[in-house]
Amino acid sequence: MISIPTHTLNDDTNLPALGLGTYPMSEGEAERAVSGALGLGYRLVDTATNYSNETGVGLGLTRSGVPREEVVVTTKLPGRHHGYEETLASFEDSRRRLGLEYVDLYLIHWPLPRLDRYVDSWRAMIKLREDGLVRSIGVSNFTAEHLERLEKETGVLPAVNQVELHPFFPQDELRAFHTAKGILTESWTPLGRGKGLLDDPAVIAVAEDLGVTPGQVVLRWHTQLGAVPIPKSSNPERQRQNLDVFGFELDPAQMTAVAERTHRRLGGDPEVHEEF
């Protein structure tokens, strides 16, 4: 079983340096994938209300036999439930589907600035943490301006901001802001969503030099940036490969080569994207 390093968050809890993504898995696929991944050594699992697989994730955790306290379970608040009371109710629904007494990391999935209710949701999440129902609270797809507003209006910064991050879109400025504020960066779409990253000649060359796969090179790039990638896979061998990235290092030239390309966003722009 592969051992994974951890990061200490700004609330003194720990987060594994790599996790399992579950989008877009069905309930049954999520149950099988989570159970198998935990057996390989994964200890961070990421889901969301809008993934419609929280029940499967919870069943996978139970099926794995891994002690509950060893696993960090993340889920996310959907846009349609922004607001103080709505957030509290939505969390209870997520907790019920997961079959858990508490959730380790709860995130606001998208800021939806047009609705202008994410600060109200953040206040509810602070209460959930104070009540012991959530260990850590964070956000997803927030810009530096959104984060500054949370700090200004509540005095509480997120422990995590999960954002689109990959060599096509390395988010240098936002990662620097996170570092300055003590916020951990998590990476969604860490392998570039099948847009050719793993077939890139520069990535392949680094992989050949190191005797690893292109996917392992890219995931190692994330971990050396200090970000936490959450690659999705239900294939046991691919899960094992994705986790096995802590026994080698990219040198500075290789780190540069992996991300030396035209940078572009593959997902939604947080300033305008709306996902309810």
Tab-separated table of C-alpha atoms in Angstrom:
chain	number	residue	atom	x	y	z
A	1	MET	CA	0.000	0.000	0.000
A	2	ILE	CA	1.379	3.390	-1.022
A	3	SER	CA	1.950	5.947	1.738
A	4	ILE	CA	0.928	9.531	0.978
A	5	PRO	CA	2.431	12.709	2.486
A	6	THR	CA	0.058	15.262	4.001
A	7	HIS	CA	-0.317	19.036	4.155
A	8	THR	CA	-1.275	20.886	7.331
A	9	LEU	CA	-4.127	23.308	6.641
A	10	ASN	CA	-4.615	26.729	8.211
A	11	ASP	CA	-7.040	25.177	10.719
A	12	ASP	CA	-4.402	22.599	11.820
A	13	THR	CA	-6.123	19.633	10.177
A	14	ASN	CA	-4.242	17.476	7.660
A	15	LEU	CA	-4.983	16.876	3.991
A	16	PRO	CA	-3.369	14.097	1.923
A	17	ALA	CA	-1.167	15.347	-0.911
A	18	LEU	CA	-3.225	13.526	-3.577
A	19	GLY	CA	-6.819	12.321	-3.715
A	20	LEU	CA	-9.428	10.495	-5.756
A	21	GLY	CA	-11.870	12.462	-7.868
A	22	THR	CA	-15.284	10.926	-8.565
A	23	TYR	CA	-16.779	13.066	-11.349
A	24	PRO	CA	-18.555	11.823	-13.422
A	25	MET	CA	-19.126	8.453	-11.722
A	26	SER	CA	-22.474	6.784	-11.119
A	27	GLU	CA	-23.394	5.661	-7.605
A	28	GLY	CA	-22.306	2.082	-8.298
A	29	GLU	CA	-19.084	3.092	-10.012
A	30	ALA	CA	-18.245	5.451	-7.155
A	31	GLU	CA	-18.796	2.718	-4.578
A	32	ARG	CA	-16.434	0.340	-6.379
A	33	ALA	CA	-13.853	3.002	-7.177
A	34	VAL	CA	-13.715	4.416	-3.649
A	35	SER	CA	-13.506	1.014	-2.016
A	36	GLY	CA	-10.684	-0.074	-4.308
A	37	ALA	CA	-8.798	3.204	-4.058
A	38	LEU	CA	-8.852	3.181	-0.268
A	39	GLY	CA	-7.419	-0.334	-0.397
A	40	LEU	CA	-4.506	1.008	-2.463
A	41	GLY	CA	-3.749	3.739	0.051
A	42	TYR	CA	-5.842	6.734	-1.023
A	43	ARG	CA	-7.050	8.697	1.976
A	44	LEU	CA	-8.736	11.690	0.287
A	45	VAL	CA	-11.992	11.273	-1.657
A	46	ASP	CA	-13.736	14.121	-3.472
A	47	THR	CA	-17.426	14.279	-4.355
A	48	ALA	CA	-20.195	16.891	-4.571
A	49	THR	CA	-23.956	17.154	-4.400
A	50	ASN	CA	-24.008	17.859	-8.133
A	51	TYR	CA	-22.049	14.677	-8.907
A	52	SER	CA	-25.069	12.621	-7.762
A	53	ASN	CA	-22.845	9.934	-6.251
A	54	GLU	CA	-22.525	10.829	-2.564
A	55	THR	CA	-24.370	7.653	-1.547
A	56	GLY	CA	-21.958	5.543	-3.571
A	57	VAL	CA	-18.960	7.308	-2.045
A	58	GLY	CA	-20.265	6.633	1.465
A	59	LEU	CA	-20.947	2.988	0.654
A	60	GLY	CA	-17.465	2.658	-0.816
A	61	LEU	CA	-15.944	3.966	2.393
A	62	THR	CA	-17.903	1.426	4.435
A	63	ARG	CA	-17.117	-1.402	2.022
A	64	SER	CA	-13.371	-0.634	2.146
A	65	GLY	CA	-13.072	-1.452	5.828
A	66	VAL	CA	-10.689	1.483	6.302
A	67	PRO	CA	-11.320	3.253	9.633
A	68	ARG	CA	-13.475	6.352	9.141
A	69	GLU	CA	-11.008	8.616	10.937
A	70	GLU	CA	-8.278	7.800	8.419
A	71	VAL	CA	-10.200	9.133	5.406
A	72	VAL	CA	-10.784	12.749	4.382
A	73	VAL	CA	-14.177	12.976	2.677
A	74	THR	CA	-14.906	16.127	0.694
A	75	THR	CA	-18.257	17.246	-0.693
A	76	LYS	CA	-19.564	20.509	-2.111
A	77	LEU	CA	-22.512	22.871	-1.856
A	78	PRO	CA	-24.403	23.344	-5.157
A	79	GLY	CA	-25.322	26.737	-6.534
A	80	ARG	CA	-29.059	26.213	-6.084
A	81	HIS	CA	-28.536	25.987	-2.312
A	82	HIS	CA	-26.606	29.227	-1.764
A	83	GLY	CA	-27.813	31.166	1.276
A	84	TYR	CA	-27.467	30.672	5.034
A	85	GLU	CA	-30.394	28.397	5.856
A	86	GLU	CA	-30.221	26.728	2.464
A	87	THR	CA	-26.586	25.786	3.073
A	88	LEU	CA	-27.353	24.226	6.445
A	89	ALA	CA	-30.183	22.165	4.931
A	90	SER	CA	-28.121	21.126	1.913
A	91	PHE	CA	-25.282	19.980	4.132
A	92	GLU	CA	-27.638	17.765	6.143
A	93	ASP	CA	-28.840	16.158	2.912
A	94	SER	CA	-25.225	15.511	1.859
A	95	ARG	CA	-24.335	14.087	5.249
A	96	ARG	CA	-27.344	11.766	5.108
A	97	ARG	CA	-26.483	10.528	1.626
A	98	LEU	CA	-22.864	9.949	2.641
A	99	GLY	CA	-23.988	8.148	5.783
A	100	LEU	CA	-21.479	10.060	7.919
A	101	GLU	CA	-21.619	11.766	11.297
A	102	TYR	CA	-19.314	14.511	10.045
A	103	VAL	CA	-17.719	15.665	6.791
A	104	ASP	CA	-13.999	16.367	6.716
A	105	LEU	CA	-13.976	19.123	4.087
A	106	TYR	CA	-16.996	21.059	2.840
A	107	LEU	CA	-16.622	23.420	-0.133
A	108	ILE	CA	-18.761	26.016	-1.895
A	109	HIS	CA	-18.711	24.554	-5.420
A	110	TRP	CA	-18.892	27.819	-7.428
A	111	PRO	CA	-19.124	31.451	-6.246
A	112	LEU	CA	-21.981	32.495	-8.575
A	113	PRO	CA	-21.260	36.211	-8.058
A	114	ARG	CA	-24.429	37.240	-9.911
A	115	LEU	CA	-26.507	35.681	-7.124
A	116	ASP	CA	-24.302	37.354	-4.497
A	117	ARG	CA	-25.112	34.797	-1.771
A	118	TYR	CA	-21.781	33.048	-1.293
A	119	VAL	CA	-20.911	35.105	1.789
A	120	ASP	CA	-24.156	33.982	3.433
A	121	SER	CA	-23.264	30.388	2.602
A	122	TRP	CA	-19.784	30.923	4.019
A	123	ARG	CA	-21.251	32.112	7.325
A	124	ALA	CA	-23.319	28.925	7.480
A	125	MET	CA	-20.230	26.840	6.816
A	126	ILE	CA	-18.407	28.589	9.645
A	127	LYS	CA	-21.277	27.542	11.909
A	128	LEU	CA	-21.081	23.944	10.678
A	129	ARG	CA	-17.406	23.897	11.576
A	130	GLU	CA	-18.058	25.453	14.977
A	131	ASP	CA	-20.734	22.810	15.617
A	132	GLY	CA	-18.281	20.011	14.808
A	133	LEU	CA	-20.229	18.763	11.789
A	134	VAL	CA	-17.426	19.764	9.422
A	135	ARG	CA	-13.706	19.545	10.189
A	136	SER	CA	-12.523	22.026	7.536
A	137	ILE	CA	-14.286	24.493	5.260
A	138	GLY	CA	-13.216	25.792	1.907
A	139	VAL	CA	-14.291	26.887	-1.529
A	140	SER	CA	-13.932	25.891	-5.154
A	141	ASN	CA	-13.413	28.098	-8.198
A	142	PHE	CA	-13.050	31.301	-6.177
A	143	THR	CA	-10.900	34.172	-7.443
A	144	ALA	CA	-8.600	36.250	-5.257
A	145	GLU	CA	-11.296	38.941	-5.107
A	146	HIS	CA	-13.911	36.457	-3.876
A	147	LEU	CA	-11.507	35.189	-1.213
A	148	GLU	CA	-10.675	38.710	-0.050
A	149	ARG	CA	-14.373	39.447	0.339
A	150	LEU	CA	-14.865	36.369	2.546
A	151	GLU	CA	-11.995	37.495	4.749
A	152	LYS	CA	-13.214	41.095	4.903
A	153	GLU	CA	-16.841	40.254	5.754
A	154	THR	CA	-16.354	37.230	8.041
A	155	GLY	CA	-12.746	37.291	9.214
A	156	VAL	CA	-12.373	33.647	8.158
A	157	LEU	CA	-10.349	32.468	5.187
A	158	PRO	CA	-10.967	29.100	3.519
A	159	ALA	CA	-8.588	26.252	4.288
A	160	VAL	CA	-8.730	25.141	0.638
A	161	ASN	CA	-9.581	26.582	-2.764
A	162	GLN	CA	-10.140	23.838	-5.337
A	163	VAL	CA	-9.580	25.303	-8.792
A	164	GLU	CA	-8.922	24.287	-12.372
A	165	LEU	CA	-5.177	23.670	-12.462
A	166	HIS	CA	-3.010	21.785	-14.957
A	167	PRO	CA	-0.013	22.558	-17.203
A	168	PHE	CA	-2.357	24.198	-19.745
A	169	PHE	CA	-3.520	26.558	-16.965
A	170	PRO	CA	-1.003	26.740	-14.081
A	171	GLN	CA	-2.697	29.598	-12.185
A	172	ASP	CA	0.595	31.197	-11.082
A	173	GLU	CA	-0.941	34.398	-9.706
A	174	LEU	CA	-3.771	32.684	-7.826
A	175	ARG	CA	-1.405	30.086	-6.338
A	176	ALA	CA	0.865	32.882	-5.127
A	177	PHE	CA	-2.142	34.584	-3.528
A	178	HIS	CA	-3.104	31.311	-1.824
A	179	THR	CA	0.416	30.928	-0.452
A	180	ALA	CA	0.397	34.464	0.922
A	181	LYS	CA	-2.954	33.847	2.629
A	182	GLY	CA	-2.235	30.328	3.897
A	183	ILE	CA	-4.831	28.684	1.635
A	184	LEU	CA	-4.062	25.265	0.133
A	185	THR	CA	-4.580	24.863	-3.614
A	186	GLU	CA	-6.400	21.761	-4.839
A	187	SER	CA	-6.365	20.905	-8.556
A	188	TRP	CA	-9.395	19.769	-10.511
A	189	THR	CA	-8.906	18.477	-14.061
A	190	PRO	CA	-5.261	17.887	-13.065
A	191	LEU	CA	-4.517	15.812	-16.193
A	192	GLY	CA	-6.028	18.270	-18.662
A	193	ARG	CA	-9.330	16.546	-19.415
A	194	GLY	CA	-8.132	14.506	-22.384
A	195	LYS	CA	-7.073	17.598	-24.359
A	196	GLY	CA	-3.731	16.180	-25.475
A	197	LEU	CA	-1.591	16.944	-22.433
A	198	LEU	CA	-0.560	13.321	-21.896
A	199	ASP	CA	0.399	13.034	-25.584
A	200	ASP	CA	2.521	16.172	-25.507
A	201	PRO	CA	6.107	15.480	-26.675
A	202	ALA	CA	7.635	17.431	-23.779
A	203	VAL	CA	5.640	15.470	-21.200
A	204	ILE	CA	6.438	12.174	-22.915
A	205	ALA	CA	10.159	13.050	-22.992
A	206	VAL	CA	10.195	13.721	-19.249
A	207	ALA	CA	8.308	10.474	-18.624
A	208	GLU	CA	10.831	8.497	-20.663
A	209	ASP	CA	13.751	10.121	-18.834
A	210	LEU	CA	12.270	9.170	-15.462
A	211	GLY	CA	10.862	5.767	-16.414
A	212	VAL	CA	7.286	6.692	-15.432
A	213	THR	CA	4.037	7.397	-17.291
A	214	PRO	CA	3.059	10.815	-18.699
A	215	GLY	CA	0.196	10.938	-16.193
A	216	GLN	CA	2.600	10.364	-13.326
A	217	VAL	CA	4.800	13.196	-14.607
A	218	VAL	CA	1.882	15.637	-14.627
A	219	LEU	CA	0.628	14.599	-11.192
A	220	ARG	CA	4.164	14.923	-9.812
A	221	TRP	CA	4.288	18.417	-11.330
A	222	HIS	CA	1.212	19.290	-9.260
A	223	THR	CA	2.606	17.912	-6.010
A	224	GLN	CA	5.901	19.743	-6.473
A	225	LEU	CA	3.972	22.982	-6.931
A	226	GLY	CA	2.451	22.275	-3.503
A	227	ALA	CA	-0.991	21.677	-5.014
A	228	VAL	CA	-3.184	18.653	-4.276
A	229	PRO	CA	-4.406	16.937	-7.466
A	230	ILE	CA	-7.558	14.821	-7.379
A	231	PRO	CA	-7.471	12.695	-10.550
A	232	LYS	CA	-10.578	10.671	-11.334
A	233	SER	CA	-10.198	6.994	-12.185
A	234	SER	CA	-12.200	3.846	-11.591
A	235	ASN	CA	-9.506	1.618	-13.120
A	236	PRO	CA	-7.463	-0.084	-10.352
A	237	GLU	CA	-4.168	-0.025	-12.266
A	238	ARG	CA	-4.610	3.625	-13.223
A	239	GLN	CA	-5.514	4.449	-9.625
A	240	ARG	CA	-2.295	2.781	-8.489
A	241	GLN	CA	-0.223	4.672	-11.065
A	242	ASN	CA	-1.838	7.985	-10.145
A	243	LEU	CA	-1.002	7.454	-6.484
A	244	ASP	CA	2.572	6.317	-7.100
A	245	VAL	CA	4.151	9.742	-7.677
A	246	PHE	CA	6.077	10.284	-4.466
A	247	GLY	CA	9.147	8.174	-5.267
A	248	PHE	CA	10.666	10.422	-7.941
A	249	GLU	CA	11.186	14.142	-8.601
A	250	LEU	CA	11.156	16.501	-11.564
A	251	ASP	CA	14.183	18.771	-11.769
A	252	PRO	CA	13.655	22.517	-12.431
A	253	ALA	CA	14.115	22.125	-16.186
A	254	GLN	CA	11.546	19.319	-16.286
A	255	MET	CA	9.079	21.359	-14.218
A	256	THR	CA	9.415	24.175	-16.752
A	257	ALA	CA	9.147	21.868	-19.762
A	258	VAL	CA	5.886	20.324	-18.537
A	259	ALA	CA	4.121	23.695	-18.366
A	260	GLU	CA	5.913	25.493	-21.205
A	261	ARG	CA	2.994	25.906	-23.593
A	262	THR	CA	0.146	28.264	-24.447
A	263	HIS	CA	-1.982	28.564	-21.336
A	264	ARG	CA	-5.753	28.352	-21.554
A	265	ARG	CA	-8.710	27.555	-19.351
A	266	LEU	CA	-10.613	24.355	-20.186
A	267	GLY	CA	-13.517	24.841	-17.757
A	268	GLY	CA	-15.811	27.674	-16.718
A	269	ASP	CA	-14.749	31.199	-15.763
A	270	PRO	CA	-15.675	31.744	-12.072
A	271	GLU	CA	-16.711	35.338	-12.785
A	272	VAL	CA	-19.567	34.226	-15.030
A	273	HIS	CA	-19.975	30.439	-14.825
A	274	GLU	CA	-23.188	29.324	-13.176
A	275	GLU	CA	-23.756	25.751	-12.049
A	276	PHE	CA	-26.865	25.224	-9.958
